[in-house]
Every structure is written in structure tokens, then in C-alpha cells.
Amino acid sequence: MLLKNWLSPVQLRSYEKHGYFEVVGSDSGAIYRIHHGKQANVEQLDCIGKSVCAWCFVPAGDLVPGDVMLAQKIALETNERAELAVAVRSSTFRTRLGSRAGPLSVAS
């Protein structure tokens, strides 16, 4: 999977174990947790790891989750401010039931 080739060793371990990985925003230095999925899967964390809010932004096209997550990773790490300007913000991140299976059991 292309996404795994772009993850650091720490990000890859987290993704394989938990189904998410964390990135640092290029402009604010904020921490974002990108969960396995295609939409409403980006969670912003505070300095102690508590959820602040959720963000929904996806690239155009019918892409598999891994490709969506890679686009989200690159966008947040290289042009965070522009990406959040078009994203939809939710006050809380809601864990979807059934999504805890992680990336290994989900076709991407």
C-alpha cells in the first residue's frame, strides 16, 4: 500500500496497531490523528493528546482509504492553513463502531 511507504516508522507502527497515525501541522504545529477511513477521520489533539475537534476534508475522486489518508497527511504536513480553510470542522470526534478493526482487516 502506497500510504505505508510514506509513513515514518513510528507512524507505521501506530497505524498497524491502532488504525491511526499522527502528523504535525505545517503552520500551527498542531497534532492531528488521521484514522483509517475516507471522511470525517481527522482528529485534532491538544498538547496532552486530548481530542479538540474533528476535521473533514477529502481529495476529489473515488479513492480508497489509504490514498485519502495519504493526501490528508501530505496536506497537513505541507499546507495546513490552506487545507483547514476548506475543511469542515466538528466540535467532537466520534469513533465509528466497527472501525477499530484496524487497517490490516480492511481492504484499501
Short mmCIF file of N, CA, C and O in Angstrom, two decimals:
data_model
loop_
_atom_site.label_atom_id
_atom_site.label_comp_id
_atom_site.label_asym_id
_atom_site.label_seq_id
_atom_site.Cartn_x
_atom_site.Cartn_y
_atom_site.Cartn_z
N MET A 1 0.86 -1.18 0.00
CA MET A 1 0.00 0.00 0.00
C MET A 1 0.90 1.24 0.00
O MET A 1 1.85 1.34 0.77
N LEU A 2 0.58 2.18 -0.85
CA LEU A 2 1.36 3.40 -1.00
C LEU A 2 1.48 4.17 0.32
O LEU A 2 2.55 4.66 0.65
N LEU A 3 0.39 4.28 1.06
CA LEU A 3 0.41 5.02 2.32
C LEU A 3 1.54 4.54 3.23
O LEU A 3 2.29 5.34 3.78
N LYS A 4 1.67 3.25 3.39
CA LYS A 4 2.67 2.71 4.31
C LYS A 4 4.09 3.12 3.93
O LYS A 4 4.94 3.29 4.79
N ASN A 5 4.34 3.29 2.63
CA ASN A 5 5.67 3.71 2.18
C ASN A 5 5.97 5.15 2.58
O ASN A 5 7.14 5.54 2.63
N TRP A 6 4.95 5.95 2.83
CA TRP A 6 5.12 7.37 3.18
C TRP A 6 5.13 7.61 4.69
O TRP A 6 5.39 8.72 5.13
N LEU A 7 4.82 6.59 5.48
CA LEU A 7 4.77 6.76 6.93
C LEU A 7 6.15 6.56 7.54
O LEU A 7 6.93 5.71 7.09
N SER A 8 6.44 7.34 8.59
CA SER A 8 7.67 7.13 9.35
C SER A 8 7.52 5.80 10.11
O SER A 8 6.41 5.28 10.25
N PRO A 9 8.61 5.25 10.62
CA PRO A 9 8.49 4.01 11.40
C PRO A 9 7.52 4.13 12.58
O PRO A 9 6.74 3.21 12.85
N VAL A 10 7.52 5.27 13.26
CA VAL A 10 6.61 5.48 14.39
C VAL A 10 5.16 5.53 13.90
O VAL A 10 4.26 4.92 14.49
N GLN A 11 4.92 6.25 12.82
CA GLN A 11 3.57 6.35 12.26
C GLN A 11 3.08 4.98 11.79
O GLN A 11 1.93 4.61 12.02
N LEU A 12 3.94 4.23 11.14
CA LEU A 12 3.57 2.91 10.64
C LEU A 12 3.21 1.96 11.78
O LEU A 12 2.20 1.25 11.70
N ARG A 13 4.00 1.96 12.84
CA ARG A 13 3.68 1.10 14.00
C ARG A 13 2.32 1.47 14.58
O ARG A 13 1.50 0.60 14.90
N SER A 14 2.06 2.77 14.72
CA SER A 14 0.77 3.22 15.26
C SER A 14 -0.37 2.81 14.35
O SER A 14 -1.41 2.32 14.81
N TYR A 15 -0.19 3.00 13.06
CA TYR A 15 -1.25 2.66 12.10
C TYR A 15 -1.56 1.16 12.12
O TYR A 15 -2.72 0.76 12.13
N GLU A 16 -0.52 0.34 12.14
CA GLU A 16 -0.74 -1.10 12.14
C GLU A 16 -1.34 -1.60 13.45
O GLU A 16 -2.11 -2.56 13.46
N LYS A 17 -1.01 -0.95 14.56
CA LYS A 17 -1.53 -1.38 15.86
C LYS A 17 -2.91 -0.81 16.17
O LYS A 17 -3.78 -1.50 16.69
N HIS A 18 -3.12 0.49 15.85
CA HIS A 18 -4.33 1.18 16.28
C HIS A 18 -5.27 1.60 15.15
O HIS A 18 -6.40 1.98 15.42
N GLY A 19 -4.77 1.62 13.92
CA GLY A 19 -5.60 2.07 12.81
C GLY A 19 -5.58 3.58 12.62
O GLY A 19 -6.43 4.14 11.94
N TYR A 20 -4.59 4.24 13.22
CA TYR A 20 -4.40 5.68 13.02
C TYR A 20 -2.93 6.02 13.19
O TYR A 20 -2.15 5.23 13.70
N PHE A 21 -2.56 7.22 12.71
CA PHE A 21 -1.22 7.75 12.91
C PHE A 21 -1.34 9.25 13.11
O PHE A 21 -2.37 9.84 12.82
N GLU A 22 -0.29 9.85 13.64
CA GLU A 22 -0.33 11.28 13.94
C GLU A 22 0.65 12.05 13.07
O GLU A 22 1.71 11.53 12.70
N VAL A 23 0.25 13.28 12.72
CA VAL A 23 1.09 14.19 11.95
C VAL A 23 1.10 15.55 12.63
O VAL A 23 0.21 15.86 13.43
N VAL A 24 2.10 16.36 12.29
CA VAL A 24 2.23 17.71 12.84
C VAL A 24 1.89 18.70 11.73
O VAL A 24 2.44 18.63 10.63
N GLY A 25 0.98 19.61 12.03
CA GLY A 25 0.59 20.63 11.06
C GLY A 25 1.74 21.55 10.71
O GLY A 25 2.50 21.97 11.60
N SER A 26 1.86 21.88 9.43
CA SER A 26 2.99 22.67 8.94
C SER A 26 2.98 24.11 9.42
O SER A 26 4.03 24.74 9.55
N ASP A 27 1.81 24.67 9.69
CA ASP A 27 1.73 26.08 10.07
C ASP A 27 1.59 26.30 11.57
O ASP A 27 2.26 27.15 12.13
N SER A 28 0.75 25.51 12.22
CA SER A 28 0.48 25.74 13.64
C SER A 28 1.29 24.84 14.57
O SER A 28 1.41 25.13 15.76
N GLY A 29 1.79 23.73 14.04
CA GLY A 29 2.46 22.75 14.90
C GLY A 29 1.47 21.88 15.65
O GLY A 29 1.87 21.09 16.50
N ALA A 30 0.18 22.01 15.34
CA ALA A 30 -0.85 21.20 15.99
C ALA A 30 -0.67 19.73 15.61
O ALA A 30 -0.14 19.40 14.55
N ILE A 31 -1.13 18.86 16.50
CA ILE A 31 -1.06 17.42 16.26
C ILE A 31 -2.42 16.96 15.73
O ILE A 31 -3.47 17.27 16.30
N TYR A 32 -2.38 16.21 14.64
CA TYR A 32 -3.59 15.64 14.04
C TYR A 32 -3.43 14.13 14.02
O TYR A 32 -2.37 13.60 13.69
N ARG A 33 -4.51 13.44 14.36
CA ARG A 33 -4.55 11.98 14.31
C ARG A 33 -5.42 11.61 13.11
O ARG A 33 -6.60 11.95 13.08
N ILE A 34 -4.83 10.93 12.16
CA ILE A 34 -5.57 10.50 10.97
C ILE A 34 -5.96 9.05 11.17
O ILE A 34 -5.11 8.16 11.22
N HIS A 35 -7.26 8.83 11.29
CA HIS A 35 -7.82 7.49 11.49
C HIS A 35 -8.07 6.82 10.15
O HIS A 35 -8.34 7.50 9.16
N HIS A 36 -8.02 5.50 10.13
CA HIS A 36 -8.33 4.77 8.90
C HIS A 36 -9.74 5.14 8.45
O HIS A 36 -10.68 5.06 9.22
N GLY A 37 -9.88 5.59 7.24
CA GLY A 37 -11.18 5.94 6.70
C GLY A 37 -11.07 6.91 5.55
O GLY A 37 -9.97 7.31 5.15
N LYS A 38 -12.23 7.31 5.03
CA LYS A 38 -12.28 8.18 3.86
C LYS A 38 -12.85 9.55 4.13
O LYS A 38 -12.69 10.46 3.34
N GLN A 39 -13.56 9.72 5.24
CA GLN A 39 -14.11 11.04 5.55
C GLN A 39 -14.36 11.16 7.05
O GLN A 39 -14.53 10.16 7.73
N ALA A 40 -14.36 12.40 7.54
CA ALA A 40 -14.55 12.67 8.98
C ALA A 40 -13.61 11.82 9.83
O ALA A 40 -14.01 11.31 10.87
N ASN A 41 -12.37 11.68 9.37
CA ASN A 41 -11.42 10.78 10.04
C ASN A 41 -10.18 11.48 10.59
O ASN A 41 -9.24 10.83 11.00
N VAL A 42 -10.20 12.81 10.60
CA VAL A 42 -9.04 13.56 11.10
C VAL A 42 -9.42 14.22 12.42
O VAL A 42 -10.38 14.99 12.50
N GLU A 43 -8.67 13.91 13.45
CA GLU A 43 -8.92 14.40 14.81
C GLU A 43 -7.77 15.31 15.21
O GLU A 43 -6.61 14.94 15.09
N GLN A 44 -8.09 16.50 15.70
CA GLN A 44 -7.05 17.41 16.20
C GLN A 44 -6.91 17.18 17.70
O GLN A 44 -7.91 17.09 18.43
N LEU A 45 -5.66 17.10 18.17
CA LEU A 45 -5.38 16.84 19.58
C LEU A 45 -4.75 18.05 20.23
O LEU A 45 -4.09 18.85 19.58
N ASP A 46 -4.93 18.16 21.56
CA ASP A 46 -4.23 19.22 22.29
C ASP A 46 -2.86 18.71 22.72
O ASP A 46 -2.46 17.59 22.36
N CYS A 47 -2.15 19.51 23.49
CA CYS A 47 -0.76 19.17 23.86
C CYS A 47 -0.64 17.94 24.75
O CYS A 47 0.45 17.39 24.89
N ILE A 48 -1.74 17.49 25.37
CA ILE A 48 -1.68 16.28 26.19
C ILE A 48 -2.39 15.10 25.51
O ILE A 48 -2.60 14.06 26.13
N GLY A 49 -2.76 15.26 24.24
CA GLY A 49 -3.34 14.17 23.49
C GLY A 49 -4.85 14.04 23.57
O GLY A 49 -5.41 13.05 23.12
N LYS A 50 -5.50 15.05 24.14
CA LYS A 50 -6.97 15.02 24.25
C LYS A 50 -7.58 15.61 22.98
O LYS A 50 -7.07 16.57 22.41
N SER A 51 -8.69 15.02 22.56
CA SER A 51 -9.35 15.46 21.34
C SER A 51 -9.87 16.89 21.48
O SER A 51 -10.53 17.23 22.46
N VAL A 52 -9.55 17.73 20.51
CA VAL A 52 -10.01 19.12 20.47
C VAL A 52 -11.23 19.25 19.56
O VAL A 52 -12.23 19.86 19.90
N CYS A 53 -11.11 18.67 18.35
CA CYS A 53 -12.19 18.72 17.37
C CYS A 53 -11.88 17.72 16.27
O CYS A 53 -10.85 17.05 16.28
N ALA A 54 -12.78 17.63 15.32
CA ALA A 54 -12.59 16.77 14.16
C ALA A 54 -12.65 17.61 12.90
O ALA A 54 -13.30 18.66 12.87
N TRP A 55 -11.94 17.18 11.88
CA TRP A 55 -11.92 17.85 10.59
C TRP A 55 -12.30 16.86 9.50
O TRP A 55 -11.92 15.69 9.55
N CYS A 56 -13.05 17.35 8.53
CA CYS A 56 -13.42 16.53 7.39
C CYS A 56 -12.96 17.24 6.13
O CYS A 56 -13.41 18.35 5.83
N PHE A 57 -12.04 16.61 5.41
CA PHE A 57 -11.61 17.09 4.10
C PHE A 57 -11.09 15.90 3.33
O PHE A 57 -10.42 15.03 3.88
N VAL A 58 -11.47 15.83 2.07
CA VAL A 58 -11.07 14.70 1.23
C VAL A 58 -10.67 15.20 -0.15
O VAL A 58 -11.18 16.21 -0.62
N PRO A 59 -9.76 14.50 -0.79
CA PRO A 59 -9.40 14.86 -2.16
C PRO A 59 -10.53 14.49 -3.11
O PRO A 59 -11.38 13.64 -2.78
N ALA A 60 -10.55 15.09 -4.27
CA ALA A 60 -11.56 14.77 -5.28
C ALA A 60 -11.32 13.36 -5.82
O ALA A 60 -10.19 12.89 -5.88
N GLY A 61 -12.38 12.72 -6.19
CA GLY A 61 -12.29 11.40 -6.80
C GLY A 61 -12.71 10.30 -5.85
O GLY A 61 -12.82 10.49 -4.65
N ASP A 62 -12.95 9.15 -6.43
CA ASP A 62 -13.36 7.98 -5.66
C ASP A 62 -12.11 7.18 -5.31
O ASP A 62 -11.69 6.29 -6.05
N LEU A 63 -11.49 7.52 -4.19
CA LEU A 63 -10.22 6.91 -3.78
C LEU A 63 -10.42 5.93 -2.64
O LEU A 63 -11.35 6.05 -1.85
N VAL A 64 -9.51 4.99 -2.53
CA VAL A 64 -9.52 4.05 -1.41
C VAL A 64 -9.04 4.77 -0.15
O VAL A 64 -8.36 5.81 -0.23
N PRO A 65 -9.37 4.26 1.05
CA PRO A 65 -8.98 4.94 2.29
C PRO A 65 -7.49 5.28 2.38
O PRO A 65 -7.13 6.37 2.80
N GLY A 66 -6.61 4.37 1.99
CA GLY A 66 -5.18 4.64 2.10
C GLY A 66 -4.75 5.85 1.28
O GLY A 66 -3.92 6.65 1.73
N ASP A 67 -5.32 6.02 0.10
CA ASP A 67 -4.98 7.16 -0.74
C ASP A 67 -5.53 8.46 -0.16
O ASP A 67 -4.88 9.51 -0.22
N VAL A 68 -6.73 8.40 0.40
CA VAL A 68 -7.32 9.58 1.05
C VAL A 68 -6.45 9.99 2.23
O VAL A 68 -6.10 11.17 2.40
N MET A 69 -6.06 9.03 3.05
CA MET A 69 -5.25 9.31 4.23
C MET A 69 -3.89 9.88 3.86
O MET A 69 -3.39 10.78 4.53
N LEU A 70 -3.30 9.37 2.78
CA LEU A 70 -2.01 9.90 2.32
C LEU A 70 -2.17 11.36 1.88
O LEU A 70 -1.34 12.21 2.23
N ALA A 71 -3.23 11.66 1.15
CA ALA A 71 -3.48 13.05 0.73
C ALA A 71 -3.68 13.95 1.95
O ALA A 71 -3.17 15.07 1.98
N GLN A 72 -4.40 13.47 2.96
CA GLN A 72 -4.61 14.25 4.18
C GLN A 72 -3.28 14.49 4.90
O GLN A 72 -3.02 15.60 5.37
N LYS A 73 -2.47 13.46 4.99
CA LYS A 73 -1.15 13.58 5.64
C LYS A 73 -0.30 14.64 4.94
O LYS A 73 0.23 15.55 5.58
N ILE A 74 -0.18 14.53 3.63
CA ILE A 74 0.65 15.48 2.87
C ILE A 74 0.10 16.89 3.00
O ILE A 74 0.86 17.84 3.19
N ALA A 75 -1.22 17.05 2.92
CA ALA A 75 -1.82 18.38 3.01
C ALA A 75 -1.54 19.03 4.36
O ALA A 75 -1.16 20.20 4.43
N LEU A 76 -1.71 18.28 5.44
CA LEU A 76 -1.49 18.85 6.78
C LEU A 76 -0.01 19.14 7.04
O LEU A 76 0.32 20.12 7.68
N GLU A 77 0.87 18.32 6.51
CA GLU A 77 2.29 18.50 6.75
C GLU A 77 2.93 19.56 5.85
O GLU A 77 4.02 20.05 6.17
N THR A 78 2.26 19.94 4.77
CA THR A 78 2.87 20.89 3.84
C THR A 78 2.11 22.20 3.66
O THR A 78 2.72 23.22 3.34
N ASN A 79 0.78 22.19 3.87
CA ASN A 79 -0.02 23.39 3.65
C ASN A 79 -1.26 23.36 4.54
O ASN A 79 -2.39 23.47 4.05
N GLU A 80 -1.03 23.21 5.82
CA GLU A 80 -2.10 23.06 6.81
C GLU A 80 -3.14 24.16 6.72
O GLU A 80 -4.35 23.88 6.70
N ARG A 81 -2.72 25.40 6.69
CA ARG A 81 -3.64 26.53 6.71
C ARG A 81 -4.61 26.49 5.53
O ARG A 81 -5.82 26.67 5.70
N ALA A 82 -4.12 26.23 4.34
CA ALA A 82 -4.98 26.17 3.15
C ALA A 82 -5.96 25.00 3.24
O ALA A 82 -7.12 25.14 2.84
N GLU A 83 -5.50 23.88 3.75
CA GLU A 83 -6.39 22.71 3.85
C GLU A 83 -7.51 22.95 4.85
O GLU A 83 -8.67 22.65 4.58
N LEU A 84 -7.19 23.51 6.00
CA LEU A 84 -8.22 23.75 7.00
C LEU A 84 -9.19 24.84 6.57
O LEU A 84 -10.33 24.88 7.04
N ALA A 85 -8.76 25.72 5.66
CA ALA A 85 -9.65 26.77 5.15
C ALA A 85 -10.82 26.18 4.37
O ALA A 85 -11.89 26.80 4.30
N VAL A 86 -10.66 25.00 3.80
CA VAL A 86 -11.74 24.37 3.04
C VAL A 86 -12.37 23.18 3.77
O VAL A 86 -13.34 22.60 3.29
N ALA A 87 -11.81 22.82 4.91
CA ALA A 87 -12.31 21.67 5.68
C ALA A 87 -13.55 22.04 6.49
O ALA A 87 -13.79 23.20 6.80
N VAL A 88 -14.31 21.02 6.83
CA VAL A 88 -15.47 21.18 7.71
C VAL A 88 -15.03 20.75 9.11
O VAL A 88 -14.51 19.65 9.30
N ARG A 89 -15.27 21.63 10.08
CA ARG A 89 -14.87 21.38 11.47
C ARG A 89 -16.07 20.92 12.28
O ARG A 89 -17.15 21.48 12.18
N SER A 90 -15.87 19.89 13.09
CA SER A 90 -16.88 19.41 14.04
C SER A 90 -16.33 19.61 15.44
O SER A 90 -15.13 19.52 15.65
N SER A 91 -17.22 19.83 16.38
CA SER A 91 -16.76 20.10 17.74
C SER A 91 -16.16 18.88 18.42
O SER A 91 -15.32 19.00 19.30
N THR A 92 -16.56 17.68 18.00
CA THR A 92 -16.03 16.47 18.63
C THR A 92 -15.73 15.42 17.58
O THR A 92 -16.32 15.42 16.50
N PHE A 93 -14.84 14.53 17.93
CA PHE A 93 -14.54 13.40 17.06
C PHE A 93 -15.34 12.22 17.59
O PHE A 93 -15.27 11.89 18.76
N ARG A 94 -16.10 11.60 16.71
CA ARG A 94 -16.91 10.45 17.11
C ARG A 94 -16.27 9.19 16.55
O ARG A 94 -16.13 9.06 15.34
N THR A 95 -15.92 8.26 17.42
CA THR A 95 -15.38 6.99 16.98
C THR A 95 -16.51 6.17 16.39
O THR A 95 -17.55 5.99 17.02
N ARG A 96 -16.29 5.71 15.17
CA ARG A 96 -17.31 4.92 14.50
C ARG A 96 -17.22 3.48 14.98
O ARG A 96 -16.14 2.89 15.02
N LEU A 97 -18.37 2.89 15.32
CA LEU A 97 -18.38 1.49 15.72
C LEU A 97 -17.94 0.65 14.54
O LEU A 97 -18.29 0.91 13.40
N GLY A 98 -17.15 -0.34 14.80
CA GLY A 98 -16.68 -1.23 13.75
C GLY A 98 -15.42 -0.75 13.08
O GLY A 98 -14.82 -1.48 12.30
N SER A 99 -14.98 0.46 13.36
CA SER A 99 -13.78 0.95 12.69
C SER A 99 -12.52 0.60 13.47
O SER A 99 -11.44 0.91 13.04
N ARG A 100 -12.63 -0.04 14.58
CA ARG A 100 -11.48 -0.34 15.43
C ARG A 100 -10.73 -1.58 14.94
O ARG A 100 -9.74 -1.97 15.53
N ALA A 101 -11.21 -2.21 13.89
CA ALA A 101 -10.55 -3.42 13.41
C ALA A 101 -9.14 -3.12 12.91
O ALA A 101 -8.30 -3.99 12.89
N GLY A 102 -8.89 -1.89 12.52
CA GLY A 102 -7.56 -1.50 12.07
C GLY A 102 -7.37 -1.74 10.60
O GLY A 102 -8.19 -2.35 9.94
N PRO A 103 -6.26 -1.30 10.08
CA PRO A 103 -6.03 -1.32 8.65
C PRO A 103 -5.79 -2.70 8.07
O PRO A 103 -6.02 -2.92 6.89
N LEU A 104 -5.32 -3.65 8.86
CA LEU A 104 -4.96 -4.94 8.30
C LEU A 104 -6.17 -5.75 7.89
O LEU A 104 -6.09 -6.58 7.00
N SER A 105 -7.33 -5.50 8.49
CA SER A 105 -8.52 -6.28 8.16
C SER A 105 -9.45 -5.53 7.21
O SER A 105 -10.49 -6.02 6.88
N VAL A 106 -9.04 -4.35 6.77
CA VAL A 106 -9.87 -3.54 5.89
C VAL A 106 -9.19 -3.43 4.54
O VAL A 106 -8.03 -3.05 4.46
N ALA A 107 -9.91 -3.76 3.49
CA ALA A 107 -9.33 -3.63 2.14
C ALA A 107 -9.13 -2.17 1.81
O ALA A 107 -10.02 -1.36 2.00
N SER A 108 -7.95 -1.80 1.38
CA SER A 108 -7.70 -0.42 0.96
C SER A 108 -6.95 -0.47 -0.31
O SER A 108 -6.43 0.30 -0.90
#
